[in-house]
Every structure is written in C-alpha cells, then in structure tokens.
Coordinates of C-alpha atoms (C1' of nucleotides) in Angstrom, one line a residue:
Chain A
M1 CA 49.4 76.4 7.9
T2 CA 45.8 77.4 8.4
R3 CA 47.0 81.0 8.5
Q4 CA 48.5 80.5 5.0
L5 CA 45.4 78.8 3.7
L6 CA 43.2 81.6 4.9
D7 CA 45.4 84.2 3.3
L8 CA 45.1 82.5 0.0
A9 CA 41.4 81.9 0.4
T10 CA 40.7 85.6 0.9
R11 CA 42.1 86.5 -2.6
D12 CA 40.0 86.5 -5.6
A13 CA 42.5 84.8 -7.7
P14 CA 44.4 82.3 -5.6
V15 CA 48.1 82.0 -6.3
L16 CA 49.0 79.1 -8.4
P17 CA 51.4 76.9 -6.5
R18 CA 54.4 76.3 -8.8
L19 CA 53.5 73.5 -11.0
P20 CA 56.4 71.4 -11.8
P21 CA 56.7 70.7 -15.6
S22 CA 55.6 67.0 -15.4
L23 CA 53.6 67.0 -12.2
G24 CA 52.0 63.6 -12.0
D25 CA 52.8 63.2 -15.7
H26 CA 52.2 59.5 -15.7
G27 CA 52.9 57.6 -18.8
R28 CA 55.4 60.1 -20.3
S29 CA 53.1 61.3 -23.0
A30 CA 55.2 62.9 -25.7
G31 CA 54.2 65.0 -28.7
R32 CA 51.7 67.2 -26.8
P33 CA 52.0 69.9 -24.2
P34 CA 52.8 68.3 -20.8
L35 CA 50.1 67.7 -18.4
A36 CA 50.9 70.8 -16.3
A37 CA 50.2 73.0 -19.3
A38 CA 46.8 71.3 -19.8
R39 CA 45.9 71.9 -16.2
S40 CA 47.0 75.6 -16.3
A41 CA 45.0 76.1 -19.5
L42 CA 41.8 74.5 -18.0
L43 CA 42.2 76.3 -14.8
E44 CA 42.6 79.7 -16.4
A45 CA 39.5 79.1 -18.5
I46 CA 37.2 78.2 -15.8
R47 CA 38.7 80.2 -12.9
P48 CA 36.0 82.8 -13.2
F49 CA 33.4 80.4 -12.0
G50 CA 35.5 79.0 -9.2
V51 CA 34.6 79.3 -5.6
T52 CA 37.5 79.0 -3.2
T53 CA 37.2 77.3 0.1
T54 CA 39.4 76.0 2.9
R55 CA 38.7 72.5 4.3
R56 CA 40.1 70.9 7.4
R57 CA 41.4 67.4 7.6
G58 CA 38.5 64.9 7.7
A59 CA 36.1 67.2 5.9
Q60 CA 34.1 65.6 3.1
I61 CA 33.9 67.4 -0.2
F62 CA 31.4 65.0 -1.8
A63 CA 30.2 61.5 -1.1
E64 CA 29.5 58.4 -3.1
G65 CA 25.9 58.7 -4.5
D66 CA 25.8 62.5 -4.5
A67 CA 24.9 64.3 -7.6
A68 CA 28.1 65.4 -9.4
E69 CA 27.4 69.2 -9.6
H70 CA 31.0 70.4 -9.4
W71 CA 34.5 70.0 -10.7
Y72 CA 37.3 70.6 -8.2
W73 CA 40.9 71.8 -8.2
L74 CA 43.2 71.4 -5.3
G75 CA 45.4 74.4 -4.4
L76 CA 47.0 73.2 -1.2
G77 CA 46.8 70.2 1.0
A78 CA 45.8 66.7 0.0
V79 CA 42.5 64.9 -0.9
Q80 CA 41.7 61.3 -1.1
L81 CA 39.1 59.7 -3.3
C82 CA 37.9 56.5 -1.6
S83 CA 35.4 53.8 -2.1
F84 CA 34.2 51.1 0.3
A85 CA 34.3 47.4 -0.2
E86 CA 31.4 45.2 0.8
D87 CA 33.2 44.3 4.0
G88 CA 33.3 47.9 4.9
R89 CA 37.0 48.4 4.3
R90 CA 37.8 51.7 3.0
H91 CA 39.9 51.8 -0.1
I92 CA 41.7 54.9 -1.5
T93 CA 41.5 54.9 -5.3
E94 CA 43.4 58.1 -5.7
L95 CA 45.4 60.7 -3.9
I96 CA 45.0 64.2 -5.1
L97 CA 48.0 66.5 -4.7
P98 CA 48.2 70.3 -5.1
G99 CA 47.6 71.5 -8.7
E100 CA 45.5 68.6 -9.7
F101 CA 41.8 68.5 -10.7
F102 CA 39.3 66.0 -9.4
G103 CA 35.6 65.2 -9.3
F104 CA 35.2 65.7 -13.0
E105 CA 35.0 62.0 -14.0
E106 CA 31.3 61.5 -13.2
T107 CA 28.4 63.0 -15.2
G108 CA 25.7 61.6 -12.9
L109 CA 26.2 60.3 -9.4
R110 CA 29.5 60.2 -7.5
T111 CA 31.2 56.8 -7.5
A112 CA 33.6 57.7 -4.8
T113 CA 33.9 59.9 -1.7
A114 CA 36.4 62.8 -1.6
E115 CA 37.8 63.5 1.8
V116 CA 40.4 66.0 3.0
V117 CA 43.5 64.3 4.4
R118 CA 45.5 67.4 4.9
D119 CA 44.1 70.8 5.4
A120 CA 43.3 72.0 1.9
L121 CA 42.5 74.8 -0.4
V122 CA 39.8 73.6 -2.7
V123 CA 38.3 75.5 -5.6
G124 CA 34.9 74.3 -6.9
F125 CA 33.5 74.9 -10.3
P126 CA 29.8 74.5 -11.3
R127 CA 29.9 71.6 -13.8
E128 CA 27.4 73.0 -16.2
R129 CA 29.3 76.2 -16.6
A130 CA 32.7 74.4 -16.7
E131 CA 31.4 72.0 -19.4
A132 CA 30.1 74.8 -21.5
A133 CA 33.5 76.5 -21.4
V134 CA 35.2 73.2 -22.4
D135 CA 32.6 72.8 -25.1
A136 CA 33.5 76.2 -26.5
D137 CA 37.2 75.5 -27.0
P138 CA 38.5 72.2 -28.6
R139 CA 41.9 72.9 -26.9
L140 CA 40.2 72.8 -23.5
A141 CA 38.4 69.7 -24.4
R142 CA 41.7 68.1 -25.4
A143 CA 43.3 69.3 -22.2
L144 CA 40.5 67.8 -20.1
R145 CA 40.7 64.5 -22.1
D146 CA 44.5 64.4 -21.5
I147 CA 44.0 64.9 -17.8
A148 CA 41.5 62.1 -17.7
C149 CA 43.6 59.8 -19.8
S150 CA 46.6 60.5 -17.6
R151 CA 44.7 59.4 -14.6
L152 CA 43.5 56.4 -16.4
R153 CA 47.1 55.4 -17.2
A154 CA 48.0 56.1 -13.6
A155 CA 45.2 53.8 -12.4
Q156 CA 46.3 51.1 -14.7
A157 CA 49.9 51.4 -13.6
R158 CA 48.6 51.0 -10.1
L159 CA 46.7 47.9 -11.0
V160 CA 49.9 46.3 -12.2
R161 CA 51.7 47.2 -9.0
L162 CA 48.8 45.9 -6.9
G163 CA 48.7 42.7 -8.8
S164 CA 52.3 41.8 -9.1
M165 CA 54.2 43.2 -6.2
G166 CA 54.6 42.3 -2.5
A167 CA 54.2 44.6 0.4
V168 CA 57.7 46.1 0.5
A169 CA 57.8 46.7 -3.1
R170 CA 54.4 48.4 -3.0
V171 CA 55.4 50.7 -0.3
A172 CA 58.7 51.5 -2.1
S173 CA 56.8 52.2 -5.2
F174 CA 54.4 54.5 -3.3
L175 CA 57.4 56.5 -1.9
L176 CA 58.9 56.9 -5.3
E177 CA 55.6 58.0 -6.7
M178 CA 55.0 60.6 -3.9
A179 CA 58.6 61.8 -4.4
E180 CA 58.2 62.3 -8.1
R181 CA 54.8 63.8 -7.8
A182 CA 55.9 66.2 -5.1
R183 CA 59.1 66.9 -7.0
S184 CA 61.3 66.3 -4.0
C185 CA 63.8 64.0 -5.6
D186 CA 66.2 61.6 -3.9
A187 CA 68.0 63.2 -0.9
A188 CA 65.2 65.6 -0.1
P189 CA 62.6 64.5 2.5
V190 CA 59.2 63.4 1.3
E191 CA 56.4 64.8 3.1
L192 CA 53.6 62.2 3.4
P193 CA 50.2 63.7 3.6
V194 CA 48.7 60.5 4.9
T195 CA 49.0 58.1 7.9
R196 CA 50.2 54.5 7.7
D197 CA 46.5 53.4 7.7
E198 CA 45.8 55.5 4.7
I199 CA 48.9 54.3 2.9
G200 CA 47.6 50.8 3.6
A201 CA 44.2 51.7 2.1
Y202 CA 45.9 53.0 -0.9
L203 CA 48.1 50.0 -1.4
G204 CA 45.8 47.2 -0.3
L205 CA 47.7 46.5 2.8
H206 CA 47.1 47.0 6.5
S207 CA 48.8 49.6 8.6
E208 CA 50.9 47.1 10.4
T209 CA 52.2 45.7 7.2
V210 CA 53.0 49.2 6.0
S211 CA 54.9 49.8 9.2
R212 CA 56.9 46.6 8.8
A213 CA 57.7 47.5 5.1
L214 CA 59.0 50.9 6.1
T215 CA 61.1 49.3 8.9
A216 CA 62.5 46.9 6.4
L217 CA 63.4 49.6 3.9
R218 CA 65.0 51.6 6.8
R219 CA 67.2 48.6 7.9
R220 CA 68.1 48.2 4.2
G221 CA 69.4 51.7 4.2
A222 CA 67.0 52.8 1.5
I223 CA 65.2 55.4 3.6
E224 CA 65.3 57.4 6.8
L225 CA 62.3 57.8 8.9
R226 CA 62.4 61.4 10.2
A227 CA 59.1 62.5 11.6
R228 CA 55.9 60.5 11.5
K229 CA 54.9 61.8 8.1
S230 CA 58.4 62.7 6.8
I231 CA 60.6 60.3 5.1
R232 CA 64.0 60.9 3.5
L233 CA 64.9 58.7 0.5
L234 CA 68.5 57.8 0.9
N235 CA 69.0 55.3 -1.9
G236 CA 66.6 55.4 -4.9
A237 CA 68.3 52.5 -6.4
A238 CA 67.7 50.3 -3.3
L239 CA 64.0 51.4 -3.4
R240 CA 63.7 50.5 -7.0
E241 CA 65.6 47.2 -6.6
G242 CA 63.3 46.1 -3.8
K243 CA 60.4 46.0 -6.2
G244 CA 60.7 42.6 -7.7
A245 CA 59.5 41.3 -4.5
R246 CA 56.8 38.7 -4.4
A247 CA 58.1 36.2 -6.8
R248 CA 61.5 34.8 -7.9
P249 CA 62.8 36.1 -11.2
G250 CA 59.9 34.7 -13.4
L251 CA 62.2 35.5 -16.3
Chain B
M1 CA 34.1 32.1 -36.8
T2 CA 36.8 33.1 -39.1
R3 CA 34.3 32.8 -41.9
Q4 CA 32.0 35.2 -40.1
L5 CA 34.8 37.7 -39.5
L6 CA 35.9 37.7 -43.1
D7 CA 32.3 38.3 -44.2
L8 CA 32.2 41.3 -42.0
A9 CA 35.7 42.5 -43.0
T10 CA 34.8 42.6 -46.7
R11 CA 32.0 45.0 -46.2
D12 CA 32.6 48.7 -46.3
A13 CA 30.5 49.4 -43.2
P14 CA 30.8 46.6 -40.7
V15 CA 27.6 45.7 -39.0
L16 CA 27.4 47.0 -35.5
P17 CA 26.9 44.2 -33.2
R18 CA 23.9 45.0 -31.0
L19 CA 25.1 47.2 -28.4
P20 CA 23.2 46.7 -25.1
P21 CA 22.1 49.9 -23.5
S22 CA 24.5 49.9 -20.6
L23 CA 27.3 47.7 -22.0
G24 CA 30.2 48.2 -19.7
D25 CA 28.4 51.1 -18.2
H26 CA 30.5 51.2 -15.1
G27 CA 29.5 53.6 -12.4
R28 CA 25.9 54.1 -13.4
S29 CA 26.2 57.5 -14.8
A30 CA 22.8 59.2 -14.9
G31 CA 21.7 62.4 -16.4
R32 CA 23.5 61.9 -19.7
P33 CA 23.1 59.6 -22.7
P34 CA 24.3 56.1 -21.8
L35 CA 27.8 55.0 -22.7
A36 CA 26.5 53.0 -25.7
A37 CA 25.1 56.1 -27.2
A38 CA 28.4 57.8 -26.8
R39 CA 30.1 55.0 -28.5
S40 CA 27.7 54.9 -31.4
A41 CA 27.9 58.7 -31.9
L42 CA 31.7 58.6 -31.9
L43 CA 31.9 55.5 -34.2
E44 CA 29.5 57.1 -36.7
A45 CA 31.5 60.3 -36.8
I46 CA 34.9 58.7 -37.5
R47 CA 33.8 55.7 -39.4
P48 CA 34.8 57.2 -42.8
F49 CA 38.4 57.1 -41.7
G50 CA 38.3 53.6 -40.4
V51 CA 40.3 50.7 -41.8
T52 CA 38.8 47.3 -40.9
T53 CA 41.1 44.4 -40.3
T54 CA 40.8 40.8 -38.9
R55 CA 43.3 39.6 -36.4
R56 CA 44.0 36.1 -35.1
R57 CA 44.6 35.2 -31.5
G58 CA 48.0 36.2 -30.5
A59 CA 48.3 39.0 -33.0
Q60 CA 49.7 42.3 -31.6
I61 CA 47.9 45.4 -32.4
F62 CA 50.3 47.8 -30.8
A63 CA 53.2 47.5 -28.3
E64 CA 54.4 49.5 -25.4
G65 CA 56.6 52.2 -26.6
D66 CA 55.2 52.4 -30.1
A67 CA 54.0 55.8 -31.3
A68 CA 50.2 56.1 -30.7
E69 CA 49.0 56.8 -34.2
H70 CA 45.6 55.2 -34.2
W71 CA 42.5 54.7 -32.2
Y72 CA 40.8 51.4 -32.4
W73 CA 37.3 50.0 -32.2
L74 CA 36.6 46.3 -31.5
G75 CA 33.8 44.8 -33.7
L76 CA 34.2 41.1 -32.7
G77 CA 36.4 38.9 -30.5
A78 CA 38.4 40.2 -27.6
V79 CA 41.6 42.2 -27.1
Q80 CA 43.7 42.6 -24.0
L81 CA 45.7 45.6 -22.9
C82 CA 48.7 44.4 -20.9
S83 CA 51.8 45.7 -19.2
F84 CA 54.8 43.9 -17.9
A85 CA 56.1 44.2 -14.3
E86 CA 59.8 44.4 -13.7
D87 CA 59.9 40.6 -12.9
G88 CA 58.6 39.9 -16.3
R89 CA 55.1 39.0 -15.2
R90 CA 52.5 40.0 -17.7
H91 CA 49.6 41.9 -16.2
I92 CA 46.4 42.6 -18.1
T93 CA 45.2 46.1 -17.3
E94 CA 42.0 45.8 -19.4
L95 CA 39.9 43.4 -21.4
I96 CA 38.2 44.9 -24.4
L97 CA 35.0 43.4 -25.6
P98 CA 33.0 44.0 -28.8
G99 CA 31.7 47.5 -29.2
E100 CA 34.3 49.1 -27.1
F101 CA 37.0 51.7 -28.2
F102 CA 40.7 51.3 -27.1
G103 CA 44.0 52.8 -27.8
F104 CA 42.9 56.4 -27.6
E105 CA 44.3 57.1 -24.2
E106 CA 47.8 58.0 -25.2
T107 CA 48.8 61.1 -27.1
G108 CA 52.5 60.1 -27.4
L109 CA 53.9 56.6 -26.8
R110 CA 51.9 53.5 -26.0
T111 CA 52.0 52.7 -22.3
A112 CA 50.6 49.2 -22.8
T113 CA 50.5 46.4 -25.4
A114 CA 47.3 45.4 -27.2
E115 CA 47.0 41.8 -28.1
V116 CA 44.2 39.7 -29.6
V117 CA 43.0 37.1 -27.3
R118 CA 40.1 35.9 -29.4
D119 CA 40.0 36.2 -33.2
A120 CA 38.9 39.8 -33.7
L121 CA 37.6 42.3 -36.0
V122 CA 39.4 45.5 -35.4
V123 CA 38.7 48.9 -36.9
G124 CA 41.6 51.4 -36.8
F125 CA 41.3 55.2 -37.1
P126 CA 44.2 57.6 -37.8
R127 CA 44.6 59.6 -34.6
E128 CA 45.1 63.0 -36.3
R129 CA 41.9 62.8 -38.3
A130 CA 39.9 61.3 -35.5
E131 CA 41.0 64.0 -33.1
A132 CA 40.1 66.7 -35.6
A133 CA 36.6 65.3 -36.0
V134 CA 36.3 65.2 -32.3
D135 CA 37.5 68.8 -32.1
A136 CA 34.9 69.9 -34.5
D137 CA 31.9 68.7 -32.5
P138 CA 31.7 69.3 -28.7
R139 CA 29.2 66.5 -28.5
L140 CA 31.8 64.1 -29.7
A141 CA 34.3 65.5 -27.3
R142 CA 31.9 64.9 -24.5
A143 CA 31.3 61.4 -25.8
L144 CA 35.0 60.6 -25.9
R145 CA 35.4 62.1 -22.5
D146 CA 32.6 60.0 -21.1
I147 CA 34.2 56.9 -22.5
A148 CA 37.5 57.7 -21.0
C149 CA 36.0 58.6 -17.7
S150 CA 34.0 55.4 -17.7
R151 CA 37.2 53.3 -18.2
L152 CA 38.7 55.4 -15.4
R153 CA 35.9 54.5 -13.1
A154 CA 36.1 50.8 -14.1
A155 CA 39.8 50.8 -13.3
Q156 CA 39.3 52.4 -10.0
A157 CA 36.6 49.8 -9.2
R158 CA 39.1 47.1 -10.1
L159 CA 41.6 48.6 -7.9
V160 CA 39.3 48.3 -4.9
R161 CA 38.6 44.7 -5.8
L162 CA 42.3 43.8 -6.1
G163 CA 43.1 45.5 -2.9
S164 CA 40.4 44.1 -0.7
M165 CA 39.3 40.7 -2.0
G166 CA 40.6 37.2 -1.8
A167 CA 41.1 34.9 -4.7
V168 CA 37.6 33.3 -4.8
A169 CA 36.0 36.7 -4.5
R170 CA 38.0 38.2 -7.3
V171 CA 37.1 35.3 -9.6
A172 CA 33.5 35.5 -8.7
S173 CA 33.7 39.3 -9.3
F174 CA 35.3 38.7 -12.7
L175 CA 32.6 36.2 -13.8
L176 CA 29.9 38.7 -12.8
E177 CA 31.6 41.5 -14.7
M178 CA 32.0 39.4 -17.8
A179 CA 28.3 38.3 -17.6
E180 CA 27.1 41.8 -17.2
R181 CA 29.3 43.2 -20.0
A182 CA 28.4 40.4 -22.3
R183 CA 24.7 40.7 -21.3
S184 CA 24.4 37.1 -20.7
C185 CA 22.7 37.2 -17.3
D186 CA 22.3 34.6 -14.7
A187 CA 21.4 31.2 -16.1
A188 CA 22.9 31.8 -19.5
P189 CA 26.4 30.5 -20.0
V190 CA 29.3 33.0 -20.0
E191 CA 31.7 32.6 -22.8
L192 CA 35.2 33.5 -21.4
P193 CA 37.4 34.8 -24.1
V194 CA 40.6 34.0 -22.1
T195 CA 42.4 31.2 -20.5
R196 CA 42.9 30.6 -16.7
D197 CA 46.4 32.1 -17.1
E198 CA 45.0 35.2 -18.6
I199 CA 42.3 35.5 -16.0
G200 CA 45.1 35.3 -13.5
A201 CA 47.0 38.0 -15.2
Y202 CA 43.9 40.1 -15.0
L203 CA 43.2 39.5 -11.4
G204 CA 46.7 39.3 -10.0
L205 CA 46.5 35.7 -9.3
H206 CA 48.2 32.5 -10.8
S207 CA 46.4 30.1 -13.0
E208 CA 46.5 27.4 -10.4
T209 CA 44.8 29.7 -7.9
V210 CA 42.1 30.7 -10.6
S211 CA 41.5 27.0 -11.2
R212 CA 41.1 26.3 -7.5
A213 CA 38.7 29.2 -7.1
L214 CA 36.6 28.0 -9.9
T215 CA 36.5 24.6 -8.4
A216 CA 35.5 26.1 -5.1
L217 CA 32.7 28.0 -6.7
R218 CA 31.6 24.9 -8.6
R219 CA 31.4 22.9 -5.4
R220 CA 29.5 25.7 -3.7
G221 CA 27.0 25.3 -6.5
A222 CA 27.4 28.9 -7.8
I223 CA 28.6 27.9 -11.2
E224 CA 28.7 25.1 -13.6
L225 CA 31.9 24.4 -15.7
R226 CA 30.8 23.5 -19.2
A227 CA 33.6 23.7 -21.7
R228 CA 37.0 25.0 -21.0
K229 CA 36.0 28.6 -21.8
S230 CA 32.3 28.4 -21.0
I231 CA 30.8 28.8 -17.6
R232 CA 27.2 28.8 -16.6
L233 CA 26.3 31.0 -13.7
L234 CA 23.9 29.0 -11.5
N235 CA 23.5 31.2 -8.6
G236 CA 24.2 34.8 -8.8
A237 CA 23.6 35.4 -5.1
A238 CA 26.1 32.7 -4.1
L239 CA 28.6 34.5 -6.4
R240 CA 27.9 37.8 -4.8
E241 CA 28.0 36.5 -1.3
G242 CA 31.4 34.9 -1.7
K243 CA 32.9 38.2 -2.2
G244 CA 33.7 39.3 1.3
A245 CA 36.4 36.8 1.4
R246 CA 39.8 37.7 2.5
A247 CA 39.1 39.1 5.9
R248 CA 36.7 38.7 8.8
P249 CA 33.9 41.2 9.0
G250 CA 36.1 44.3 9.4
L251 CA 33.0 46.0 10.4
Chain C
dC1 C1' 46.3 10.1 -34.1
dG2 C1' 50.1 12.2 -31.9
dT3 C1' 51.8 16.3 -29.6
dG4 C1' 51.4 20.5 -26.9
dC5 C1' 49.2 23.4 -24.1
dC6 C1' 45.7 24.0 -20.8
dT7 C1' 43.7 22.5 -16.7
dT8 C1' 43.4 20.3 -12.4
dT9 C1' 44.9 18.6 -8.1
dG10 C1' 48.5 17.9 -4.4
dA11 C1' 52.1 19.3 -0.9
dA12 C1' 55.2 22.5 1.2
dG13 C1' 56.8 27.2 2.1
dC14 C1' 56.4 32.2 2.3
dC15 C1' 54.0 36.3 3.0
dT16 C1' 50.4 39.0 4.8
dA17 C1' 46.4 39.3 7.8
dT18 C1' 44.9 39.1 12.3
dC19 C1' 45.1 39.7 17.4
dA20 C1' 47.5 41.8 21.1
dA21 C1' 50.2 45.0 23.7
dC22 C1' 53.1 48.9 24.4
dG23 C1' 55.5 53.5 23.7
dG24 C1' 55.2 57.8 21.5
dT25 C1' 53.0 61.9 19.6
dC26 C1' 49.8 65.2 18.8
dG27 C1' 45.9 67.9 20.0
dT28 C1' 42.8 69.5 23.4
dG29 C1' 41.5 71.6 27.5
dG30 C1' 42.6 73.2 31.9
Chain D
dC1 C1' 52.4 76.2 30.0
dC2 C1' 51.2 71.7 31.4
dA3 C1' 48.5 67.6 31.8
dC4 C1' 45.5 64.5 29.9
dG5 C1' 43.6 61.5 26.4
dA6 C1' 43.0 59.8 22.0
dC7 C1' 45.2 58.2 18.1
dC8 C1' 49.2 56.7 15.6
dG9 C1' 53.1 53.8 15.1
dT10 C1' 55.9 49.9 16.2
dT11 C1' 56.8 45.1 17.3
dG12 C1' 55.6 40.2 18.4
dA13 C1' 53.1 35.7 17.8
dT14 C1' 49.9 33.1 15.3
dA15 C1' 47.1 31.5 11.6
dG16 C1' 45.5 31.4 7.0
dG17 C1' 45.8 32.2 2.0
dC18 C1' 48.4 32.3 -2.0
dT19 C1' 52.4 31.1 -4.4
dT20 C1' 55.6 27.8 -5.8
dC21 C1' 57.0 23.3 -7.3
dA22 C1' 55.5 19.0 -9.2
dA23 C1' 52.9 15.6 -11.7
dA24 C1' 49.1 13.8 -14.3
dG25 C1' 44.9 14.0 -17.2
dG26 C1' 42.3 16.1 -21.1
dC27 C1' 41.1 18.8 -24.8
dA28 C1' 42.5 21.0 -29.1
dC29 C1' 45.1 21.4 -33.0
dG30 C1' 48.0 20.0 -36.7

DNA sequence: CGTGCCTTTGAAGCCTATCAACGGTCGTGG
DNA sequence: CCACGACCGTTGATAGGCTTCAAAGGCACG
C-alpha cells in the first residue's frame, strides 16, 4: 500500500481514482451536474497549485486553531475531521474518503482537526490561489458551493440519525453509508477505514457498544464479520429494517 | 405582532432588523468580513427579486421533495427546517432566526421541510435569478459560500453536542446558543421561539426530558422560568459548567 | 368561560455507559 | 522467521440516564 502511494506521489499529476457518479452524493440533488463532476471540475482547475504528499496513519494535517491556509483533496486513504468535547472526548464530525475535498470550510482559523486514519495521499492547495481561481469562474464557484452544500446536507442527515436512532440502527446506518460512498454495494465486502473506537466517535457511541451492535447485526444475519476492518453486507433489507430502533412505531 | 409584520410587509424595502456583528457567527472566522456583512451584501444584491410575505405559525414554506425554486431570507419570526426519521419522529435540523438565509442549500429537490414556528416575515428569491446575480460577482459568491460554510460548521458543532452530552447539558447548550444568536446576553431574558416539544426535536430529546432538564437548571439557580417561552439566564457559568454531563471525566 | 394544548411531575423499564477481564491480531524488533 | 508487546475487539455485570406510559394542572385561544 505504501508502495502504491509513493508511486502516485512521485507523479506530477496524480491519477484520479475512478470517481463513481454519485460518490457521496447525499441528498439526491437533481437538475445540476452530479457532485463528482463538480469535484472533477474544481480539481482540474486548481491542480496546478497542488502539492501532493503522503501521510501515514496518525499524522495530523491541520489542527483546531491553526490558520486555514490550504484546501485539501484526498486521493487515497482516509482522513477524519474531529473536534473535542469539553470532557475531552474526541468526536469525529466527518470522514473523508478518496476523491473528496476537505479543509475549505474555514476562512480564518480551523474549527476542527484533520487526522489521517488510513495511509493517505493528500493534495494541498494554497487557499489564496485556489480562491482566486474560483473567483475567476462562476462555474467553479457553483461547484464549490455545491460541494459545501452537499456536506451540509450530509451533516444534517447525520444529525437526524444521531437524534432519533438507537445504537444498532446507527451502526447499520453507518455501514450502509460506507457501502454507498465506497460503491461496494450489497454482497461486496465493505472495507472500514476506521477502528471500532473511531466508529463510536463518529456515531456518538462507545467502542463496546459498537462491538455489541455489530454482533447483534451478525446474529441477525445482516452482516458477516470477515477481518477486523472488513464487513460483508449480507442483507441490506435487514440492515435498513433494524433502523427504527429506539422507539416503538411512533406513527 | 401581526400588526408589525403587516406594516413591514407593505413596504417595498423591508427594514433590516439590526444585525449584530457576529449573529450566528459560528466558528469565529477571522480574516474575512464577518458573517453579518456577507448576509447584508447578498441581501442587497438580490433584494430587487425578492417577494415579501407574512406567514403564520404552522405555515409550510416548502416541503421535502419539492423542487427548490427559491432562496429565502427571514426578516422576523422563526422558521424551522425539519426532516422525518423512518419511525415518523420529526427532527429539527436547523432553527432559522431573523436576518438569516435558508433554502439555498439544494439545487434540485428539497431535502427538508421548512415550517414557520413563530409568525414570520419571509422574503423569497427566485433561484435562477439569484444564482445569476451571485455568478456575476465573485464577492457575492464568496459571501454565499461563507454563509453555507458557517452553517456547516454550526451543524458539525451540533453533532458533537448531540454525540457527547447528556440531556441537561444539551438544553443548557441550546439556551446559550439562543442567547448568543439573539444577542440577549446573560441577565436578559431569552425569548424561545419554540415549544418544549420542538426543543426536544432539535436536541434529540423528548419534551418531558427537556422539561426535566429546565427544572434541574432552575433548581440549580442557572435560569429563571418566566413565561412559557421566556427564560432568564441567571448564571452563565452554571450553564456552561453543567455541560460535561453524560460521562465521568473521560480525561 | 370553556376547551385544547402545553407543561410539569411521577413511576417503571429499556438502553447505553461504565468498569473489568480475556483472547486475538498486528506491528515491531530481535 | 519468530517472539514479544501493545493495541484492538469481544463479552459480561452493573449502574445510571432517558424514554415511555400516565395523570394532573395551567396558560392560551376561540
């Protein structure tokens, strides 16, 4: 894997991993080019300014409070954006997968920390120059706005899930989200870029509870636990059904 | 109140309620004009297309699944953006207060429902024309992007709160947020535009739990319950302290 | 002035956090 | 290549918090 990363990093123009048509296209936006097109357009436009680097798991790309001097694009691996609650608990506000931009949402100081959770290929773009490029082309401005709004909708969808679903339902929801974003539908194994602990930080649960939820889903025949970070979704319907968990049929 | 709304609605150019410098300025973005300036600039630019209307509590401005044909700006009152979980529970993803834009985050179909929770003065802008205006001026594009990113940061902050705080802490956090956004600091009463039920839908709690949390805060001397929808913050420190609730000092 | 809806308070049950222990896996270094 | 150690994952027991079900009072509106 590291080998592969280095190969890519040494090229001037890193190869675009195939971007599935609706990668992370939360909120089925119709009537405008799909999100992947917006990402491609933006990437093409600012690629000349990009500096490609490889980062190992655990590396910090930026920290809360830093000056936001760069935008980033993830080519390979996985990156988490996290904040810390007053009690010190780390909370993951977003998981970045290959092909996605991040770090463009602040204009002053970073409001979150970006950390590599799976060896990554990261391209950084100086913010000033990137913004100038975006200013110069309204289509790029729309693309960037669409990307930001897509993330906003995703965050709001996650708010609903956190607020209204029990532990098993959240985990099931997480698996479906990962499967969809990684394009590995149904019977194909889902490669989880994160540990149980990190899933918990993402879902507002603790690692033990995540583990129990996965066990429950396995016993239910919804999933198969292959390796530590590989899960096969056996029954999408069972996953989706197990979602009205916390309460009885309120309606 | 209705009187006042109608007065405003009959004017061609509705009076801007005073916009506090950092109204809803989540994530202290430095190095760029504050959010209020972005809002003002955008509003001035698209005001010619605006259609001002008054809406009573309970009115629906748009519904999930509708075509997103308009952007909106709230002059007075309060509007909630809500989604519905599979079990039928309504969940409020965002509370819109006077001076804020909403409904600009979708390019295709609405992903949430907008409902008036407090008699409101709403200005609607045809999306096509508004986008054209934004396309024509990079400063406006930046302004709109800043607004969207600000909401993204706010949603992420709320994710952290939902995931890591107990009921009392969430309610305390909500009160502080409302106080800050409404600019009525500390000893001034906070006018809550919503019912206990709606606070619950916003915080992922039930109305009974919200009620109990408010009672707990009152007994603690942190707040004073005046009228049903008016609360006086007596002790901001006590509110902020009661926030590390759910767990023991994880660190 | 009556009727709803909102709010408050109580009691019981479920779910998740917490504390604890163990087995397994992965990475590191010899 | 193997051995060691640290970390991750699983499972159990217990406790606490929130939901749920239930009932009564109060404020607002017609």
